[in-house]
Structures are given as structure tokens and as C-alpha cells.
Amino acid sequence: MTTKKIDIGGYVTKSNLFLAPLAGYSNSVFRRMCYDLGAGMTFTEMVSAKGLCYNSRGTAELLKIDPGYDGVNACQLFGSDPKFMKSAAESEYLEDFPIIDINMGCPVPKIYKNGEGSALLSDLPLASKLIKAVVSAGKVCTVKYRIGLTDKFLVTEDFAKMCEQSGASLITVHGRTRDKMYSGPVNFDEIRKAKEAVKIPVIANGGVFSKEDAEKLVAETGADGVMVARGAMYGPWIFSDILEKVYNKKEIVISQIKDTRDTFGERFAYVFMRKMLAFYIKGSRDAAKIKRALFSVESTDVLIEMAGEIIT
């Protein structure tokens, strides 16, 4: 695929490869690492607008910024109340985040039942108010959404137009319906419809696990770029693969362990990095056996030693 910079409301990304907001994974170290490997834009994991307004310590922790990250800071918010959305956008928590992405695609039942995430696909007037609330707070607003709730309830074009008309500067379209969750084929036709319906940049999302997947997604949809989600969890070097950049897996993983420890402490680091290493070795020889050994480790020093042996 042709890589290019994307202008988002005056903020220019270094490439059109984006890292998706990954709940439980998109911490500051992981975001900076993916950026260094070629991601042109990264987002925090999904943050509750209401949680920020109530000064939730746990919510605020999701907004850490790595000192080595020199890209544009973007936060993903979720919520269903325009007042909370505006207050969160105006809060000191987000003063270092010029771009706010609104989650309008999360399929998780807990989020959906609260009228948030993908529930907004069936309430365009409310979705519009949320976008306008963020814009009125002086932030550049982007939106990530799905093509519909089911194959019989597709809203791709109308939703794209609503986002643009409400003031969004970019949209990311996940080419699956809410009921498909994270599996099944990506609907290229629907993403293409979104691209053809608006003038603002459109990023395609869904099913990118390799350079070939990214190229096909852009070719089939005409999108301005791609957003990588689970593909980055299995190997953050996917961005370098797409850009054909040289990298060293061992060095990347060992640095991630050390940087995560330095930023979040020993216990968080070994618990978090056990999960990451399990992703990184998925599909390799003796993966199941190695995974069992990984989850008994309670030391980052041991993980570093293991990484030197199992990462190839």
C-alpha cells in the first residue's frame, strides 16, 4: 500500500498506519513502541468520559504519555452524555490530547447496554450531539464506528455523513457489524461506501494481520489508511513489516519489558508482559508449553531471560 501523511484537523500524522485503541493493552509504552515501529498515529485505550468527570484514579492512569513519544497525542473516549463528553474534553486530564476519538463501535454487552459504543449506531441524533460536544470543547474530533448492528441493520453511509456534518475530522470504519464482534469477514463494500460518502479522511479497520492484509484492505475500499488492532498485539512489528523497515524482535521485546517495568513497576510489568509474550509466540513451536511456563513467572528479569530464548 502507498503510505502517506494524514491531516486531521491541522495535525499531521507521519503515516497512514494507525494503532487501534486496545482495551487493556494500549498503555503508554506500547503506544510509543508501535509509533517507533512505524504507526503514524496511536490512541489510548478506551477511556470513560464519566470516569474522568468523577476524577476516577484508574481512568486517569490510562492517560499516561511516554516521554519518548513525539507523535500527536490522541485519546479515545466513550460515553453517551454530551455534557460529560464536553466536560471530559475540557478537563485538565486531556489538556495534552489535542485529538479525541469517540468510540461508537464497541460491541461488548456492558458498554452496549449502557447506550454507549455500538449502541450509538441506532441513535444518530445523540451520536451527533457527542461529536459536537467534543468540537465545542476546542478539540479535534474523530470517530471510530462499525458498519451496523447486524447485516440487516447497516448504517455505514448515513453514519459517515452524520459524523462529517457534525464536525468530525476523520472517521475509522470497522468493517464488521456489532453481532460479529471481532471475527468473520470484513465487509469491504461498506467501508468503500463510507469513503465515497464523505470528504474527510477514512481509515479502514478489521482483519489486518500482515502487510498483505493491509494492502488488500486499502485496495478493496479506497480508504486513506488502515488501523491495526489485534495484529499489533500478536506482533507490534507489523507496522515495520508494512513499511518494509528492518527491526530486531529480541531487542524490541526486551526493551518493552524494561520500559514497562520502569514506567509501571515490577508487578504490573511481569503480569502484563507475560500476556504479551504469549501473544508474540502464538503459532510457534511448543507455544502451549512455553505459555504455561510464562504464566508461572513472577520476575521481569526472568522474563527478559526467557525472551532472549523464545523470541526469534
mmCIF file of C-alpha atoms in Angstrom:
data_model
loop_
_atom_site.group_PDB
_atom_site.id
_atom_site.type_symbol
_atom_site.label_atom_id
_atom_site.label_comp_id
_atom_site.label_asym_id
_atom_site.label_seq_id
_atom_site.Cartn_x
_atom_site.Cartn_y
_atom_site.Cartn_z
ATOM 1 C CA MET A 1 0.000 0.000 0.000
ATOM 2 C CA THR A 2 1.040 3.590 -0.554
ATOM 3 C CA THR A 3 1.972 5.234 2.699
ATOM 4 C CA LYS A 4 1.232 8.902 3.205
ATOM 5 C CA LYS A 5 0.686 11.506 5.871
ATOM 6 C CA ILE A 6 -2.842 12.248 7.065
ATOM 7 C CA ASP A 7 -4.051 15.724 8.025
ATOM 8 C CA ILE A 8 -6.508 15.500 10.923
ATOM 9 C CA GLY A 9 -7.886 18.930 11.637
ATOM 10 C CA GLY A 10 -4.470 20.511 11.193
ATOM 11 C CA TYR A 11 -2.490 17.773 12.959
ATOM 12 C CA VAL A 12 -0.407 15.738 10.529
ATOM 13 C CA THR A 13 0.480 12.095 11.154
ATOM 14 C CA LYS A 14 3.769 10.594 9.993
ATOM 15 C CA SER A 15 1.980 7.749 8.170
ATOM 16 C CA ASN A 16 -1.469 6.377 7.409
ATOM 17 C CA LEU A 17 -0.952 3.304 9.603
ATOM 18 C CA PHE A 18 -2.818 3.673 12.882
ATOM 19 C CA LEU A 19 -2.727 1.654 16.102
ATOM 20 C CA ALA A 20 -6.236 0.934 17.375
ATOM 21 C CA PRO A 21 -7.301 1.672 20.954
ATOM 22 C CA LEU A 22 -6.829 -1.747 22.570
ATOM 23 C CA ALA A 23 -8.542 -2.104 25.941
ATOM 24 C CA GLY A 24 -6.050 -3.469 28.440
ATOM 25 C CA TYR A 25 -3.072 -3.174 26.098
ATOM 26 C CA SER A 26 -2.646 0.353 24.686
ATOM 27 C CA ASN A 27 -0.599 1.694 27.566
ATOM 28 C CA SER A 28 1.937 4.476 27.073
ATOM 29 C CA VAL A 29 4.902 2.161 26.499
ATOM 30 C CA PHE A 30 3.069 0.033 23.941
ATOM 31 C CA ARG A 31 1.826 3.129 22.082
ATOM 32 C CA ARG A 32 5.298 4.633 21.885
ATOM 33 C CA MET A 33 6.794 1.323 20.791
ATOM 34 C CA CYS A 34 4.278 0.961 17.941
ATOM 35 C CA TYR A 35 4.903 4.567 16.940
ATOM 36 C CA ASP A 36 8.649 3.931 16.804
ATOM 37 C CA LEU A 37 7.987 0.872 14.641
ATOM 38 C CA GLY A 38 6.017 2.891 12.090
ATOM 39 C CA ALA A 39 2.498 3.601 13.357
ATOM 40 C CA GLY A 40 1.629 7.135 12.294
ATOM 41 C CA MET A 41 -1.000 7.578 14.981
ATOM 42 C CA THR A 42 -1.799 5.816 18.241
ATOM 43 C CA PHE A 43 -4.746 6.132 20.604
ATOM 44 C CA THR A 44 -5.125 5.490 24.303
ATOM 45 C CA GLU A 45 -7.311 2.599 25.235
ATOM 46 C CA MET A 46 -10.987 3.391 25.654
ATOM 47 C CA VAL A 47 -11.482 5.941 28.468
ATOM 48 C CA SER A 48 -14.772 6.695 30.213
ATOM 49 C CA ALA A 49 -15.830 10.338 29.867
ATOM 50 C CA LYS A 50 -17.903 9.978 33.007
ATOM 51 C CA GLY A 51 -14.966 8.419 34.850
ATOM 52 C CA LEU A 52 -12.809 11.450 34.078
ATOM 53 C CA CYS A 53 -15.541 13.813 35.210
ATOM 54 C CA TYR A 54 -15.703 11.967 38.543
ATOM 55 C CA ASN A 55 -11.904 12.042 38.883
ATOM 56 C CA SER A 56 -11.509 8.276 38.728
ATOM 57 C CA ARG A 57 -7.864 7.482 39.503
ATOM 58 C CA GLY A 58 -7.981 4.288 37.472
ATOM 59 C CA THR A 59 -9.376 6.116 34.461
ATOM 60 C CA ALA A 60 -6.759 8.851 34.668
ATOM 61 C CA GLU A 61 -3.999 6.197 34.772
ATOM 62 C CA LEU A 62 -4.906 5.243 31.203
ATOM 63 C CA LEU A 63 -3.787 8.680 30.011
ATOM 64 C CA LYS A 64 -0.072 8.401 30.726
ATOM 65 C CA ILE A 65 2.175 9.652 27.934
ATOM 66 C CA ASP A 66 5.602 8.111 27.365
ATOM 67 C CA PRO A 67 8.331 10.796 27.433
ATOM 68 C CA GLY A 68 9.874 9.244 24.328
ATOM 69 C CA TYR A 69 6.706 9.596 22.265
ATOM 70 C CA ASP A 70 6.809 12.598 19.931
ATOM 71 C CA GLY A 71 3.696 11.956 17.856
ATOM 72 C CA VAL A 72 0.271 13.580 18.142
ATOM 73 C CA ASN A 73 -1.500 12.517 21.340
ATOM 74 C CA ALA A 74 -4.978 11.102 20.805
ATOM 75 C CA CYS A 75 -7.376 9.826 23.441
ATOM 76 C CA GLN A 76 -10.383 7.614 22.817
ATOM 77 C CA LEU A 77 -13.413 8.469 24.925
ATOM 78 C CA PHE A 78 -16.639 6.570 25.328
ATOM 79 C CA GLY A 79 -19.918 7.767 26.762
ATOM 80 C CA SER A 80 -23.483 8.680 25.878
ATOM 81 C CA ASP A 81 -23.998 12.031 27.623
ATOM 82 C CA PRO A 82 -22.898 15.152 25.693
ATOM 83 C CA LYS A 83 -22.410 17.100 28.939
ATOM 84 C CA PHE A 84 -19.974 14.518 30.323
ATOM 85 C CA MET A 85 -18.247 14.295 26.947
ATOM 86 C CA LYS A 86 -17.683 18.048 26.802
ATOM 87 C CA SER A 87 -16.579 18.267 30.445
ATOM 88 C CA ALA A 88 -14.099 15.435 29.939
ATOM 89 C CA ALA A 89 -12.736 17.044 26.787
ATOM 90 C CA GLU A 90 -12.256 20.333 28.647
ATOM 91 C CA SER A 91 -10.701 18.721 31.722
ATOM 92 C CA GLU A 92 -7.058 19.026 32.695
ATOM 93 C CA TYR A 93 -6.730 15.280 32.171
ATOM 94 C CA LEU A 94 -6.942 15.800 28.420
ATOM 95 C CA GLU A 95 -5.047 19.066 28.073
ATOM 96 C CA ASP A 96 -2.175 17.221 26.366
ATOM 97 C CA PHE A 97 -4.508 15.422 23.935
ATOM 98 C CA PRO A 98 -5.489 17.660 21.010
ATOM 99 C CA ILE A 99 -7.365 14.833 19.285
ATOM 100 C CA ILE A 100 -10.254 12.959 20.852
ATOM 101 C CA ASP A 101 -11.689 9.870 19.200
ATOM 102 C CA ILE A 102 -15.203 8.860 20.212
ATOM 103 C CA ASN A 103 -15.873 5.146 20.435
ATOM 104 C CA MET A 104 -19.088 4.341 18.611
ATOM 105 C CA GLY A 105 -18.311 0.745 17.792
ATOM 106 C CA CYS A 106 -17.502 -1.229 20.950
ATOM 107 C CA PRO A 107 -19.672 -4.387 20.841
ATOM 108 C CA VAL A 108 -19.134 -5.515 24.447
ATOM 109 C CA PRO A 109 -22.523 -6.108 26.163
ATOM 110 C CA LYS A 110 -21.706 -3.991 29.227
ATOM 111 C CA ILE A 111 -20.926 -0.959 27.051
ATOM 112 C CA TYR A 112 -23.786 -1.595 24.631
ATOM 113 C CA LYS A 113 -26.401 -1.927 27.384
ATOM 114 C CA ASN A 114 -25.340 1.460 28.775
ATOM 115 C CA GLY A 115 -26.191 3.070 25.457
ATOM 116 C CA GLU A 116 -22.514 3.578 24.641
ATOM 117 C CA GLY A 117 -20.185 2.223 21.955
ATOM 118 C CA SER A 118 -22.054 0.450 19.157
ATOM 119 C CA ALA A 119 -25.422 1.306 20.737
ATOM 120 C CA LEU A 120 -24.943 4.763 19.218
ATOM 121 C CA LEU A 121 -25.271 3.259 15.736
ATOM 122 C CA SER A 122 -29.030 3.260 16.266
ATOM 123 C CA ASP A 123 -29.165 6.826 17.604
ATOM 124 C CA LEU A 124 -27.621 9.202 15.078
ATOM 125 C CA PRO A 125 -29.022 12.360 16.733
ATOM 126 C CA LEU A 126 -27.311 11.501 20.034
ATOM 127 C CA ALA A 127 -24.112 10.485 18.251
ATOM 128 C CA SER A 128 -24.121 13.862 16.524
ATOM 129 C CA LYS A 129 -24.508 15.688 19.844
ATOM 130 C CA LEU A 130 -21.499 13.831 21.269
ATOM 131 C CA ILE A 131 -19.319 14.879 18.342
ATOM 132 C CA LYS A 132 -20.467 18.486 18.591
ATOM 133 C CA ALA A 133 -19.763 18.445 22.336
ATOM 134 C CA VAL A 134 -16.139 17.466 21.763
ATOM 135 C CA VAL A 135 -15.701 20.014 18.975
ATOM 136 C CA SER A 136 -17.234 22.749 21.146
ATOM 137 C CA ALA A 137 -14.581 21.956 23.768
ATOM 138 C CA GLY A 138 -11.916 23.016 21.275
ATOM 139 C CA LYS A 139 -10.709 19.523 20.404
ATOM 140 C CA VAL A 140 -10.247 17.885 17.035
ATOM 141 C CA CYS A 141 -12.772 15.057 16.965
ATOM 142 C CA THR A 142 -12.513 11.705 15.201
ATOM 143 C CA VAL A 143 -14.943 8.785 15.370
ATOM 144 C CA LYS A 144 -14.477 5.021 15.270
ATOM 145 C CA TYR A 145 -17.612 3.056 14.421
ATOM 146 C CA ARG A 146 -18.907 -0.186 12.946
ATOM 147 C CA ILE A 147 -20.935 -0.610 9.784
ATOM 148 C CA GLY A 148 -24.084 -1.570 11.712
ATOM 149 C CA LEU A 149 -25.621 -3.741 14.383
ATOM 150 C CA THR A 150 -26.441 -6.668 12.080
ATOM 151 C CA ASP A 151 -26.328 -7.333 8.348
ATOM 152 C CA LYS A 152 -29.982 -6.263 8.275
ATOM 153 C CA PHE A 153 -29.178 -3.005 10.071
ATOM 154 C CA LEU A 154 -26.357 -1.281 8.193
ATOM 155 C CA VAL A 155 -25.766 2.431 8.718
ATOM 156 C CA THR A 156 -22.361 2.980 7.131
ATOM 157 C CA GLU A 157 -23.117 5.815 4.699
ATOM 158 C CA ASP A 158 -25.597 7.727 6.835
ATOM 159 C CA PHE A 159 -23.329 7.476 9.864
ATOM 160 C CA ALA A 160 -20.307 8.686 7.904
ATOM 161 C CA LYS A 161 -22.228 11.693 6.602
ATOM 162 C CA MET A 162 -23.538 12.469 10.092
ATOM 163 C CA CYS A 163 -20.003 12.407 11.501
ATOM 164 C CA GLU A 164 -18.714 14.798 8.854
ATOM 165 C CA GLN A 165 -21.672 17.160 9.166
ATOM 166 C CA SER A 166 -21.315 17.194 12.965
ATOM 167 C CA GLY A 167 -17.681 18.313 12.774
ATOM 168 C CA ALA A 168 -15.604 15.125 12.849
ATOM 169 C CA SER A 169 -12.239 15.492 11.107
ATOM 170 C CA LEU A 170 -11.706 11.777 10.400
ATOM 171 C CA ILE A 171 -13.590 8.514 10.724
ATOM 172 C CA THR A 172 -12.376 4.958 11.220
ATOM 173 C CA VAL A 173 -14.745 2.280 9.953
ATOM 174 C CA HIS A 174 -14.565 -1.243 11.364
ATOM 175 C CA GLY A 175 -15.932 -3.401 8.570
ATOM 176 C CA ARG A 176 -17.947 -5.740 10.791
ATOM 177 C CA THR A 177 -21.358 -5.482 12.396
ATOM 178 C CA ARG A 178 -21.797 -5.455 16.157
ATOM 179 C CA ASP A 179 -23.070 -9.053 16.299
ATOM 180 C CA LYS A 180 -19.897 -10.322 14.574
ATOM 181 C CA MET A 181 -17.758 -8.990 17.453
ATOM 182 C CA TYR A 182 -14.141 -9.498 16.286
ATOM 183 C CA SER A 183 -14.462 -12.437 13.903
ATOM 184 C CA GLY A 184 -15.753 -13.157 10.443
ATOM 185 C CA PRO A 185 -15.024 -11.498 7.101
ATOM 186 C CA VAL A 186 -14.585 -7.742 6.781
ATOM 187 C CA ASN A 187 -17.161 -6.040 4.575
ATOM 188 C CA PHE A 188 -15.031 -4.112 2.097
ATOM 189 C CA ASP A 189 -18.058 -2.769 0.211
ATOM 190 C CA GLU A 190 -19.443 -0.993 3.257
ATOM 191 C CA ILE A 191 -16.124 0.675 4.077
ATOM 192 C CA ARG A 192 -15.916 1.812 0.450
ATOM 193 C CA LYS A 193 -19.377 3.345 0.761
ATOM 194 C CA ALA A 194 -18.189 5.393 3.733
ATOM 195 C CA LYS A 195 -15.151 6.580 1.765
ATOM 196 C CA GLU A 196 -17.324 7.637 -1.154
ATOM 197 C CA ALA A 197 -19.859 9.387 1.098
ATOM 198 C CA VAL A 198 -17.532 11.938 2.741
ATOM 199 C CA LYS A 199 -14.592 14.234 2.051
ATOM 200 C CA ILE A 200 -12.827 13.788 5.393
ATOM 201 C CA PRO A 201 -10.176 11.015 5.684
ATOM 202 C CA VAL A 202 -11.497 7.477 6.141
ATOM 203 C CA ILE A 203 -9.411 4.804 7.873
ATOM 204 C CA ALA A 204 -10.310 1.144 7.323
ATOM 205 C CA ASN A 205 -10.215 -1.279 10.250
ATOM 206 C CA GLY A 206 -10.588 -5.031 10.544
ATOM 207 C CA GLY A 207 -8.615 -8.175 9.812
ATOM 208 C CA VAL A 208 -5.128 -6.690 9.384
ATOM 209 C CA PHE A 209 -2.502 -9.215 10.493
ATOM 210 C CA SER A 210 0.068 -8.730 7.729
ATOM 211 C CA LYS A 211 1.380 -6.391 5.035
ATOM 212 C CA GLU A 212 -0.765 -8.245 2.505
ATOM 213 C CA ASP A 213 -3.897 -7.749 4.621
ATOM 214 C CA ALA A 214 -3.241 -4.004 4.843
ATOM 215 C CA GLU A 215 -2.663 -3.693 1.115
ATOM 216 C CA LYS A 216 -5.834 -5.612 0.313
ATOM 217 C CA LEU A 217 -7.928 -3.553 2.725
ATOM 218 C CA VAL A 218 -6.838 -0.287 1.106
ATOM 219 C CA ALA A 219 -7.125 -1.652 -2.432
ATOM 220 C CA GLU A 220 -10.645 -3.011 -1.869
ATOM 221 C CA THR A 221 -12.014 0.009 -0.004
ATOM 222 C CA GLY A 222 -10.144 3.032 -1.326
ATOM 223 C CA ALA A 223 -9.572 4.092 2.291
ATOM 224 C CA ASP A 224 -6.935 6.660 3.160
ATOM 225 C CA GLY A 225 -5.189 4.305 5.572
ATOM 226 C CA VAL A 226 -5.579 1.321 7.876
ATOM 227 C CA MET A 227 -5.944 0.817 11.603
ATOM 228 C CA VAL A 228 -4.317 -2.259 13.105
ATOM 229 C CA ALA A 229 -5.838 -3.822 16.226
ATOM 230 C CA ARG A 230 -5.203 -7.434 17.263
ATOM 231 C CA GLY A 231 -2.498 -7.726 14.619
ATOM 232 C CA ALA A 232 -0.372 -5.370 16.715
ATOM 233 C CA MET A 233 -0.953 -7.457 19.837
ATOM 234 C CA TYR A 234 0.439 -10.526 18.077
ATOM 235 C CA GLY A 235 3.406 -8.509 16.828
ATOM 236 C CA PRO A 236 3.824 -4.718 17.076
ATOM 237 C CA TRP A 237 6.477 -5.007 14.344
ATOM 238 C CA ILE A 238 3.594 -5.378 11.861
ATOM 239 C CA PHE A 239 3.967 -1.641 11.207
ATOM 240 C CA SER A 240 7.593 -2.128 10.188
ATOM 241 C CA ASP A 241 6.575 -5.113 8.056
ATOM 242 C CA ILE A 242 4.075 -2.960 6.167
ATOM 243 C CA LEU A 243 6.647 -0.194 5.737
ATOM 244 C CA GLU A 244 9.384 -2.722 4.917
ATOM 245 C CA LYS A 245 11.605 -1.444 7.715
ATOM 246 C CA VAL A 246 14.329 -3.584 9.328
ATOM 247 C CA TYR A 247 13.901 -4.472 13.012
ATOM 248 C CA ASN A 248 15.148 -6.855 15.699
ATOM 249 C CA LYS A 249 12.385 -8.687 17.578
ATOM 250 C CA LYS A 250 14.517 -9.662 20.566
ATOM 251 C CA GLU A 251 15.647 -6.086 21.147
ATOM 252 C CA ILE A 252 12.098 -4.760 20.787
ATOM 253 C CA VAL A 253 10.602 -7.208 23.290
ATOM 254 C CA ILE A 254 13.370 -6.874 25.868
ATOM 255 C CA SER A 255 13.123 -3.086 25.664
ATOM 256 C CA GLN A 256 9.359 -3.327 26.130
ATOM 257 C CA ILE A 257 9.785 -5.392 29.299
ATOM 258 C CA LYS A 258 12.322 -2.955 30.748
ATOM 259 C CA ASP A 259 10.359 0.166 29.775
ATOM 260 C CA THR A 260 7.104 -1.264 31.135
ATOM 261 C CA ARG A 261 8.862 -2.046 34.434
ATOM 262 C CA ASP A 262 10.373 1.441 34.625
ATOM 263 C CA THR A 263 7.012 3.084 33.939
ATOM 264 C CA PHE A 264 4.528 0.917 35.814
ATOM 265 C CA GLY A 265 6.554 -1.054 38.347
ATOM 266 C CA GLU A 266 7.708 -4.645 38.689
ATOM 267 C CA ARG A 267 4.417 -6.416 39.384
ATOM 268 C CA PHE A 268 2.422 -4.742 36.617
ATOM 269 C CA ALA A 269 5.304 -5.310 34.213
ATOM 270 C CA TYR A 270 5.649 -9.059 34.679
ATOM 271 C CA VAL A 271 1.883 -9.660 34.694
ATOM 272 C CA PHE A 272 1.371 -7.542 31.574
ATOM 273 C CA MET A 273 4.406 -8.813 29.702
ATOM 274 C CA ARG A 274 3.530 -12.457 30.368
ATOM 275 C CA LYS A 275 0.395 -11.808 28.320
ATOM 276 C CA MET A 276 2.314 -10.005 25.603
ATOM 277 C CA LEU A 277 4.928 -12.723 25.258
ATOM 278 C CA ALA A 278 2.148 -15.301 24.990
ATOM 279 C CA PHE A 279 0.777 -13.319 22.034
ATOM 280 C CA TYR A 280 4.206 -12.947 20.456
ATOM 281 C CA ILE A 281 4.901 -16.686 20.404
ATOM 282 C CA LYS A 282 1.445 -17.711 19.192
ATOM 283 C CA GLY A 283 1.767 -20.289 16.418
ATOM 284 C CA SER A 284 5.397 -21.073 17.139
ATOM 285 C CA ARG A 285 6.764 -24.493 18.037
ATOM 286 C CA ASP A 286 5.969 -25.608 21.618
ATOM 287 C CA ALA A 287 3.901 -22.426 22.143
ATOM 288 C CA ALA A 288 1.478 -24.111 24.571
ATOM 289 C CA LYS A 289 4.314 -25.447 26.739
ATOM 290 C CA ILE A 290 6.139 -22.108 26.742
ATOM 291 C CA LYS A 291 2.929 -20.273 27.599
ATOM 292 C CA ARG A 292 2.422 -22.441 30.694
ATOM 293 C CA ALA A 293 5.953 -21.660 31.799
ATOM 294 C CA LEU A 294 5.445 -17.945 31.144
ATOM 295 C CA PHE A 295 2.445 -17.647 33.420
ATOM 296 C CA SER A 296 4.374 -19.019 36.378
ATOM 297 C CA VAL A 297 6.999 -16.270 36.116
ATOM 298 C CA GLU A 298 6.940 -13.505 38.731
ATOM 299 C CA SER A 299 10.033 -11.551 37.760
ATOM 300 C CA THR A 300 10.832 -9.249 34.856
ATOM 301 C CA ASP A 301 14.461 -10.390 34.967
ATOM 302 C CA VAL A 302 13.312 -13.954 34.291
ATOM 303 C CA LEU A 303 11.030 -12.744 31.502
ATOM 304 C CA ILE A 304 13.939 -10.902 29.901
ATOM 305 C CA GLU A 305 15.982 -14.093 30.018
ATOM 306 C CA MET A 306 13.110 -16.086 28.524
ATOM 307 C CA ALA A 307 12.510 -13.515 25.811
ATOM 308 C CA GLY A 308 16.107 -13.895 24.714
ATOM 309 C CA GLU A 309 15.458 -17.594 24.199
ATOM 310 C CA ILE A 310 11.927 -17.747 22.772
ATOM 311 C CA ILE A 311 11.696 -14.652 20.578
ATOM 312 C CA THR A 312 13.150 -15.332 17.136
#
